Amino acid sequence: MTRVTLVTGGMGGLGEAICIKMAKMGYSVATTYSPGNTKVAAWLADMKQKGYNFHAYACDVGDFDSAQACVDQITKEMGPVDVLVNNAGITRDMTFKKMDKTNWDAVIKTNLDSVFNMTKPVCDGMTDRGWGRVINISSVNGQKGAFGQTNYSAAKAGMHGFTKALALEVARKGVTVNTISPGYIGTQMVMAIPQEVLDSKIIPQIPMGRLGKPEEVAGLVGYLASDEAAFLTGANIAINGGQHMQ
Ligand code: NDP
């Protein structure tokens, strides 16, 4: 039977590349979009024209009930989720001095609570079936911290704590749990940074002298989702052009 992958935030820059990679590997692909997103039909049609038959479900990943309802619907319509890619995320950057509770909560909810909300309804099924993959998209800034990102760095670092703990709990059940920590990838999230900041502050920090490509991250997701990666769990894999080495 065809395995089912669920990619949260699959219509975003990284998410779309991940959806395409998983489809090329022969998985059925479901993605989530934020309730109220008006571009879904056009995106699905565009993908269909390119040869990808994706399924999209409205879900606020920061809301537990919404996540549960979304997974229930996917299970009913496509079958149980075998690979979960927790990719949806937001930034609300400001120095800690200016950081208010609203922007702290928004980032923690969308980037970290979401990992619990989405993994909870799929994990028992994976262990019962004896096969599963949970892949959490974190960030280099969760590893090294970043000016103006106390909220984002905390959420992304927390994601990896979750990865290590859950990896231990499900290791004997055929389920792997891993974190990918990308550096700066040329998606809308990064292109929203003013060009002069990119040129003067960010790219000079990257030994490869360029932003990463979404397809490069998607390739790593594809490997982690494969049978070949069965012995790899609890890892945090950096993919950042040499910007930060641990
Ligand atoms: P985008 O902004 O392009 O995409 C983010 C996606 O998250 C969108 O599809 C968005 O859906 C979805 N999303 C946001 N909030 C919610 C929500 N509450 N419920 C459901 N979906 C939601 O970002 P990227 O593709 O660049 O980033 C993807 C992931 O990679 C993020 O977790 C990010 O932190 C991480 N990352 C990105 C890096 C980069 O350089 N780009 C570097 C390191 C990590 P919608 O549009 O429908 O709201």
mmCIF file of N, CA, C and O in Angstrom, residues 57-128:
data_model
loop_
_atom_site.group_PDB
_atom_site.id
_atom_site.type_symbol
_atom_site.label_atom_id
_atom_site.label_comp_id
_atom_site.label_asym_id
_atom_site.label_seq_id
_atom_site.Cartn_x
_atom_site.Cartn_y
_atom_site.Cartn_z
ATOM 1 N N TYR A 57 -5.570 20.158 3.384
ATOM 2 C CA TYR A 57 -6.537 20.188 4.485
ATOM 3 C C TYR A 57 -6.328 21.444 5.329
ATOM 4 O O TYR A 57 -5.188 21.730 5.730
ATOM 5 N N ALA A 58 -7.425 22.135 5.641
ATOM 6 C CA ALA A 58 -7.340 23.319 6.511
ATOM 7 C C ALA A 58 -6.993 22.875 7.923
ATOM 8 O O ALA A 58 -7.560 21.899 8.427
ATOM 9 N N CYS A 59 -6.045 23.546 8.526
ATOM 10 C CA CYS A 59 -5.645 23.163 9.887
ATOM 11 C C CYS A 59 -4.838 24.299 10.502
ATOM 12 O O CYS A 59 -3.908 24.802 9.877
ATOM 13 N N ASP A 60 -5.206 24.684 11.707
ATOM 14 C CA ASP A 60 -4.335 25.584 12.469
ATOM 15 C C ASP A 60 -3.457 24.675 13.324
ATOM 16 O O ASP A 60 -3.926 24.106 14.310
ATOM 17 N N VAL A 61 -2.213 24.541 12.935
ATOM 18 C CA VAL A 61 -1.343 23.571 13.623
ATOM 19 C C VAL A 61 -1.107 23.941 15.088
ATOM 20 O O VAL A 61 -0.700 23.096 15.883
ATOM 21 N N GLY A 62 -1.391 25.184 15.431
ATOM 22 C CA GLY A 62 -1.225 25.608 16.816
ATOM 23 C C GLY A 62 -2.413 25.261 17.705
ATOM 24 O O GLY A 62 -2.388 25.535 18.902
ATOM 25 N N ASP A 63 -3.417 24.673 17.110
ATOM 26 C CA ASP A 63 -4.651 24.365 17.842
ATOM 27 C C ASP A 63 -4.845 22.843 17.879
ATOM 28 O O ASP A 63 -4.969 22.197 16.835
ATOM 29 N N PHE A 64 -4.901 22.287 19.082
ATOM 30 C CA PHE A 64 -4.933 20.825 19.211
ATOM 31 C C PHE A 64 -6.159 20.209 18.536
ATOM 32 O O PHE A 64 -6.040 19.212 17.807
ATOM 33 N N ASP A 65 -7.330 20.803 18.750
ATOM 34 C CA ASP A 65 -8.552 20.221 18.180
ATOM 35 C C ASP A 65 -8.532 20.285 16.656
ATOM 36 O O ASP A 65 -8.980 19.359 15.976
ATOM 37 N N SER A 66 -7.999 21.368 16.134
ATOM 38 C CA SER A 66 -7.908 21.512 14.679
ATOM 39 C C SER A 66 -6.966 20.446 14.105
ATOM 40 O O SER A 66 -7.251 19.824 13.069
ATOM 41 N N ALA A 67 -5.867 20.201 14.802
ATOM 42 C CA ALA A 67 -4.899 19.186 14.347
ATOM 43 C C ALA A 67 -5.530 17.795 14.378
ATOM 44 O O ALA A 67 -5.386 17.002 13.431
ATOM 45 N N GLN A 68 -6.243 17.505 15.447
ATOM 46 C CA GLN A 68 -6.895 16.195 15.584
ATOM 47 C C GLN A 68 -7.915 15.988 14.459
ATOM 48 O O GLN A 68 -7.952 14.934 13.813
ATOM 49 N N ALA A 69 -8.742 17.031 14.220
ATOM 50 C CA ALA A 69 -9.777 16.917 13.188
ATOM 51 C C ALA A 69 -9.130 16.729 11.811
ATOM 52 O O ALA A 69 -9.605 15.940 10.984
ATOM 53 N N CYS A 70 -8.029 17.413 11.582
ATOM 54 C CA CYS A 70 -7.334 17.311 10.294
ATOM 55 C C CYS A 70 -6.793 15.897 10.079
ATOM 56 O O CYS A 70 -6.989 15.292 9.025
ATOM 57 N N VAL A 71 -6.150 15.364 11.106
ATOM 58 C CA VAL A 71 -5.587 14.011 10.970
ATOM 59 C C VAL A 71 -6.712 12.982 10.804
ATOM 60 O O VAL A 71 -6.597 12.048 9.995
ATOM 61 N N ASP A 72 -7.813 13.155 11.523
ATOM 62 C CA ASP A 72 -8.956 12.241 11.370
ATOM 63 C C ASP A 72 -9.430 12.220 9.918
ATOM 64 O O ASP A 72 -9.693 11.167 9.352
ATOM 65 N N GLN A 73 -9.549 13.412 9.348
ATOM 66 C CA GLN A 73 -10.053 13.513 7.971
ATOM 67 C C GLN A 73 -9.072 12.868 6.978
ATOM 68 O O GLN A 73 -9.471 12.139 6.071
ATOM 69 N N ILE A 74 -7.791 13.115 7.190
ATOM 70 C CA ILE A 74 -6.786 12.518 6.289
ATOM 71 C C ILE A 74 -6.845 10.998 6.395
ATOM 72 O O ILE A 74 -6.813 10.273 5.383
ATOM 73 N N THR A 75 -6.938 10.500 7.626
ATOM 74 C CA THR A 75 -6.964 9.043 7.832
ATOM 75 C C THR A 75 -8.159 8.438 7.117
ATOM 76 O O THR A 75 -8.044 7.382 6.476
ATOM 77 N N LYS A 76 -9.295 9.110 7.223
ATOM 78 C CA LYS A 76 -10.518 8.602 6.584
ATOM 79 C C LYS A 76 -10.379 8.619 5.057
ATOM 80 O O LYS A 76 -10.749 7.672 4.372
ATOM 81 N N GLU A 77 -9.807 9.694 4.521
ATOM 82 C CA GLU A 77 -9.800 9.863 3.062
ATOM 83 C C GLU A 77 -8.571 9.263 2.377
ATOM 84 O O GLU A 77 -8.636 8.866 1.227
ATOM 85 N N MET A 78 -7.444 9.197 3.085
ATOM 86 C CA MET A 78 -6.199 8.757 2.423
ATOM 87 C C MET A 78 -5.558 7.556 3.090
ATOM 88 O O MET A 78 -4.676 6.918 2.527
ATOM 89 N N GLY A 79 -5.945 7.298 4.331
ATOM 90 C CA GLY A 79 -5.295 6.238 5.106
ATOM 91 C C GLY A 79 -4.434 6.846 6.193
ATOM 92 O O GLY A 79 -4.258 8.066 6.249
ATOM 93 N N PRO A 80 -3.907 6.006 7.093
ATOM 94 C CA PRO A 80 -3.130 6.529 8.217
ATOM 95 C C PRO A 80 -1.832 7.198 7.769
ATOM 96 O O PRO A 80 -1.237 6.823 6.762
ATOM 97 N N VAL A 81 -1.411 8.166 8.557
ATOM 98 C CA VAL A 81 -0.198 8.925 8.225
ATOM 99 C C VAL A 81 1.036 8.109 8.627
ATOM 100 O O VAL A 81 1.188 7.708 9.778
ATOM 101 N N ASP A 82 1.923 7.856 7.658
ATOM 102 C CA ASP A 82 3.158 7.099 7.909
ATOM 103 C C ASP A 82 4.355 8.007 8.132
ATOM 104 O O ASP A 82 5.294 7.644 8.839
ATOM 105 N N VAL A 83 4.333 9.158 7.468
ATOM 106 C CA VAL A 83 5.442 10.120 7.598
ATOM 107 C C VAL A 83 4.833 11.474 7.930
ATOM 108 O O VAL A 83 3.962 11.962 7.201
ATOM 109 N N LEU A 84 5.276 12.049 9.040
ATOM 110 C CA LEU A 84 4.811 13.395 9.410
ATOM 111 C C LEU A 84 5.992 14.349 9.328
ATOM 112 O O LEU A 84 7.021 14.113 9.974
ATOM 113 N N VAL A 85 5.840 15.393 8.542
ATOM 114 C CA VAL A 85 6.876 16.424 8.483
ATOM 115 C C VAL A 85 6.309 17.688 9.131
ATOM 116 O O VAL A 85 5.414 18.346 8.574
ATOM 117 N N ASN A 86 6.796 17.991 10.331
ATOM 118 C CA ASN A 86 6.357 19.196 11.048
ATOM 119 C C ASN A 86 7.155 20.380 10.519
ATOM 120 O O ASN A 86 8.254 20.673 10.993
ATOM 121 N N ASN A 87 6.580 21.020 9.502
ATOM 122 C CA ASN A 87 7.303 22.065 8.775
ATOM 123 C C ASN A 87 6.702 23.461 8.958
ATOM 124 O O ASN A 87 7.416 24.454 8.860
ATOM 125 N N ALA A 88 5.402 23.540 9.272
ATOM 126 C CA ALA A 88 4.756 24.870 9.372
ATOM 127 C C ALA A 88 5.460 25.715 10.428
ATOM 128 O O ALA A 88 5.816 25.212 11.492
ATOM 129 N N GLY A 89 5.661 26.969 10.127
ATOM 130 C CA GLY A 89 6.331 27.833 11.102
ATOM 131 C C GLY A 89 6.168 29.287 10.729
ATOM 132 O O GLY A 89 5.863 29.627 9.584
ATOM 133 N N ILE A 90 6.352 30.130 11.723
ATOM 134 C CA ILE A 90 6.292 31.582 11.497
ATOM 135 C C ILE A 90 7.434 32.261 12.260
ATOM 136 O O ILE A 90 8.011 31.664 13.178
ATOM 137 N N THR A 91 7.720 33.484 11.868
ATOM 138 C CA THR A 91 8.630 34.326 12.660
ATOM 139 C C THR A 91 7.881 35.594 13.070
ATOM 140 O O THR A 91 6.990 36.063 12.344
ATOM 141 N N ARG A 92 8.222 36.113 14.208
ATOM 142 C CA ARG A 92 7.746 37.436 14.662
ATOM 143 C C ARG A 92 8.961 38.057 15.350
ATOM 144 O O ARG A 92 9.063 38.049 16.568
ATOM 145 N N ASP A 93 9.902 38.557 14.537
ATOM 146 C CA ASP A 93 11.194 38.984 15.073
ATOM 147 C C ASP A 93 11.145 40.351 15.734
ATOM 148 O O ASP A 93 10.590 41.302 15.169
ATOM 149 N N MET A 94 11.739 40.455 16.875
ATOM 150 C CA MET A 94 11.964 41.742 17.560
ATOM 151 C C MET A 94 12.891 41.477 18.738
ATOM 152 O O MET A 94 12.950 40.333 19.219
ATOM 153 N N THR A 95 13.589 42.524 19.160
ATOM 154 C CA THR A 95 14.480 42.320 20.308
ATOM 155 C C THR A 95 13.652 41.966 21.536
ATOM 156 O O THR A 95 12.457 42.283 21.602
ATOM 157 N N PHE A 96 14.296 41.372 22.508
ATOM 158 C CA PHE A 96 13.576 40.955 23.715
ATOM 159 C C PHE A 96 12.951 42.167 24.408
ATOM 160 O O PHE A 96 11.873 42.079 24.982
ATOM 161 N N LYS A 97 13.635 43.295 24.325
ATOM 162 C CA LYS A 97 13.105 44.538 24.914
ATOM 163 C C LYS A 97 11.713 44.860 24.365
ATOM 164 O O LYS A 97 10.829 45.312 25.072
ATOM 165 N N LYS A 98 11.531 44.597 23.063
ATOM 166 C CA LYS A 98 10.247 44.926 22.427
ATOM 167 C C LYS A 98 9.289 43.735 22.394
ATOM 168 O O LYS A 98 8.115 43.895 22.057
ATOM 169 N N MET A 99 9.780 42.566 22.719
ATOM 170 C CA MET A 99 8.962 41.350 22.585
ATOM 171 C C MET A 99 7.787 41.400 23.555
ATOM 172 O O MET A 99 7.979 41.555 24.759
ATOM 173 N N ASP A 100 6.585 41.299 23.009
ATOM 174 C CA ASP A 100 5.412 41.260 23.898
ATOM 175 C C ASP A 100 4.886 39.826 23.950
ATOM 176 O O ASP A 100 5.301 38.962 23.204
ATOM 177 N N LYS A 101 3.946 39.629 24.837
ATOM 178 C CA LYS A 101 3.420 38.281 25.092
ATOM 179 C C LYS A 101 2.727 37.720 23.843
ATOM 180 O O LYS A 101 2.821 36.537 23.539
ATOM 181 N N THR A 102 2.076 38.605 23.089
ATOM 182 C CA THR A 102 1.341 38.148 21.901
ATOM 183 C C THR A 102 2.300 37.513 20.892
ATOM 184 O O THR A 102 2.034 36.438 20.344
ATOM 185 N N ASN A 103 3.430 38.201 20.653
ATOM 186 C CA ASN A 103 4.370 37.679 19.655
ATOM 187 C C ASN A 103 5.180 36.504 20.185
ATOM 188 O O ASN A 103 5.637 35.647 19.424
ATOM 189 N N TRP A 104 5.384 36.458 21.479
ATOM 190 C CA TRP A 104 6.007 35.273 22.083
ATOM 191 C C TRP A 104 5.069 34.073 21.885
ATOM 192 O O TRP A 104 5.462 33.026 21.347
ATOM 193 N N ASP A 105 3.808 34.238 22.306
ATOM 194 C CA ASP A 105 2.848 33.129 22.263
ATOM 195 C C ASP A 105 2.613 32.642 20.833
ATOM 196 O O ASP A 105 2.519 31.433 20.594
ATOM 197 N N ALA A 106 2.501 33.572 19.891
ATOM 198 C CA ALA A 106 2.201 33.177 18.508
ATOM 199 C C ALA A 106 3.271 32.238 17.968
ATOM 200 O O ALA A 106 2.974 31.218 17.337
ATOM 201 N N VAL A 107 4.533 32.574 18.252
ATOM 202 C CA VAL A 107 5.634 31.776 17.702
ATOM 203 C C VAL A 107 5.756 30.432 18.429
ATOM 204 O O VAL A 107 5.975 29.387 17.796
ATOM 205 N N ILE A 108 5.585 30.447 19.741
ATOM 206 C CA ILE A 108 5.670 29.182 20.486
ATOM 207 C C ILE A 108 4.534 28.257 20.068
ATOM 208 O O ILE A 108 4.726 27.052 19.852
ATOM 209 N N LYS A 109 3.361 28.828 19.890
ATOM 210 C CA LYS A 109 2.183 28.031 19.532
ATOM 211 C C LYS A 109 2.331 27.403 18.137
ATOM 212 O O LYS A 109 2.129 26.204 17.946
ATOM 213 N N THR A 110 2.715 28.218 17.179
ATOM 214 C CA THR A 110 2.773 27.730 15.799
ATOM 215 C C THR A 110 3.992 26.842 15.556
ATOM 216 O O THR A 110 3.926 25.890 14.777
ATOM 217 N N ASN A 111 5.108 27.145 16.212
ATOM 218 C CA ASN A 111 6.337 26.410 15.899
ATOM 219 C C ASN A 111 6.604 25.245 16.850
ATOM 220 O O ASN A 111 7.302 24.307 16.475
ATOM 221 N N LEU A 112 6.088 25.330 18.082
ATOM 222 C CA LEU A 112 6.422 24.267 19.045
ATOM 223 C C LEU A 112 5.192 23.488 19.510
ATOM 224 O O LEU A 112 5.184 22.254 19.427
ATOM 225 N N ASP A 113 4.137 24.183 19.949
ATOM 226 C CA ASP A 113 2.913 23.452 20.327
ATOM 227 C C ASP A 113 2.451 22.591 19.151
ATOM 228 O O ASP A 113 1.939 21.486 19.334
ATOM 229 N N SER A 114 2.629 23.105 17.954
ATOM 230 C CA SER A 114 2.209 22.388 16.742
ATOM 231 C C SER A 114 2.840 21.002 16.647
ATOM 232 O O SER A 114 2.230 20.059 16.137
ATOM 233 N N VAL A 115 4.054 20.870 17.145
ATOM 234 C CA VAL A 115 4.754 19.582 17.039
ATOM 235 C C VAL A 115 4.038 18.544 17.912
ATOM 236 O O VAL A 115 3.838 17.399 17.510
ATOM 237 N N PHE A 116 3.612 18.976 19.099
ATOM 238 C CA PHE A 116 2.798 18.089 19.935
ATOM 239 C C PHE A 116 1.450 17.827 19.252
ATOM 240 O O PHE A 116 1.026 16.676 19.108
ATOM 241 N N ASN A 117 0.802 18.913 18.826
ATOM 242 C CA ASN A 117 -0.557 18.795 18.283
ATOM 243 C C ASN A 117 -0.636 17.852 17.089
ATOM 244 O O ASN A 117 -1.606 17.107 16.951
ATOM 245 N N MET A 118 0.360 17.908 16.215
ATOM 246 C CA MET A 118 0.319 17.085 14.997
ATOM 247 C C MET A 118 0.854 15.676 15.238
ATOM 248 O O MET A 118 0.392 14.723 14.616
ATOM 249 N N THR A 119 1.842 15.555 16.133
ATOM 250 C CA THR A 119 2.448 14.225 16.346
ATOM 251 C C THR A 119 1.531 13.345 17.183
ATOM 252 O O THR A 119 1.468 12.125 16.956
ATOM 253 N N LYS A 120 0.847 13.955 18.141
ATOM 254 C CA LYS A 120 -0.014 13.192 19.051
ATOM 255 C C LYS A 120 -1.027 12.310 18.300
ATOM 256 O O LYS A 120 -1.111 11.112 18.571
ATOM 257 N N PRO A 121 -1.770 12.853 17.347
ATOM 258 C CA PRO A 121 -2.766 12.002 16.701
ATOM 259 C C PRO A 121 -2.209 10.976 15.705
ATOM 260 O O PRO A 121 -2.967 10.139 15.227
ATOM 261 N N VAL A 122 -0.915 11.027 15.373
ATOM 262 C CA VAL A 122 -0.381 10.051 14.402
ATOM 263 C C VAL A 122 0.556 9.032 15.039
ATOM 264 O O VAL A 122 0.796 7.951 14.468
ATOM 265 N N CYS A 123 1.102 9.330 16.214
ATOM 266 C CA CYS A 123 2.207 8.525 16.735
ATOM 267 C C CYS A 123 1.797 7.104 17.139
ATOM 268 O O CYS A 123 2.483 6.129 16.800
ATOM 269 N N ASP A 124 0.666 6.964 17.834
ATOM 270 C CA ASP A 124 0.252 5.621 18.262
ATOM 271 C C ASP A 124 0.010 4.714 17.057
ATOM 272 O O ASP A 124 0.332 3.528 17.086
ATOM 273 N N GLY A 125 -0.556 5.265 16.013
ATOM 274 C CA GLY A 125 -0.798 4.473 14.796
ATOM 275 C C GLY A 125 0.517 3.989 14.206
ATOM 276 O O GLY A 125 0.646 2.842 13.771
ATOM 277 N N MET A 126 1.527 4.861 14.200
ATOM 278 C CA MET A 126 2.838 4.472 13.655
ATOM 279 C C MET A 126 3.431 3.319 14.476
ATOM 280 O O MET A 126 3.920 2.332 13.924
ATOM 281 N N THR A 127 3.396 3.437 15.792
ATOM 282 C CA THR A 127 4.000 2.379 16.627
ATOM 283 C C THR A 127 3.185 1.086 16.505
ATOM 284 O O THR A 127 3.759 0.002 16.447
ATOM 285 N N ASP A 128 1.874 1.191 16.425
ATOM 286 C CA ASP A 128 1.037 -0.012 16.271
ATOM 287 C C ASP A 128 1.364 -0.737 14.962
ATOM 288 O O ASP A 128 1.391 -1.959 14.920
#
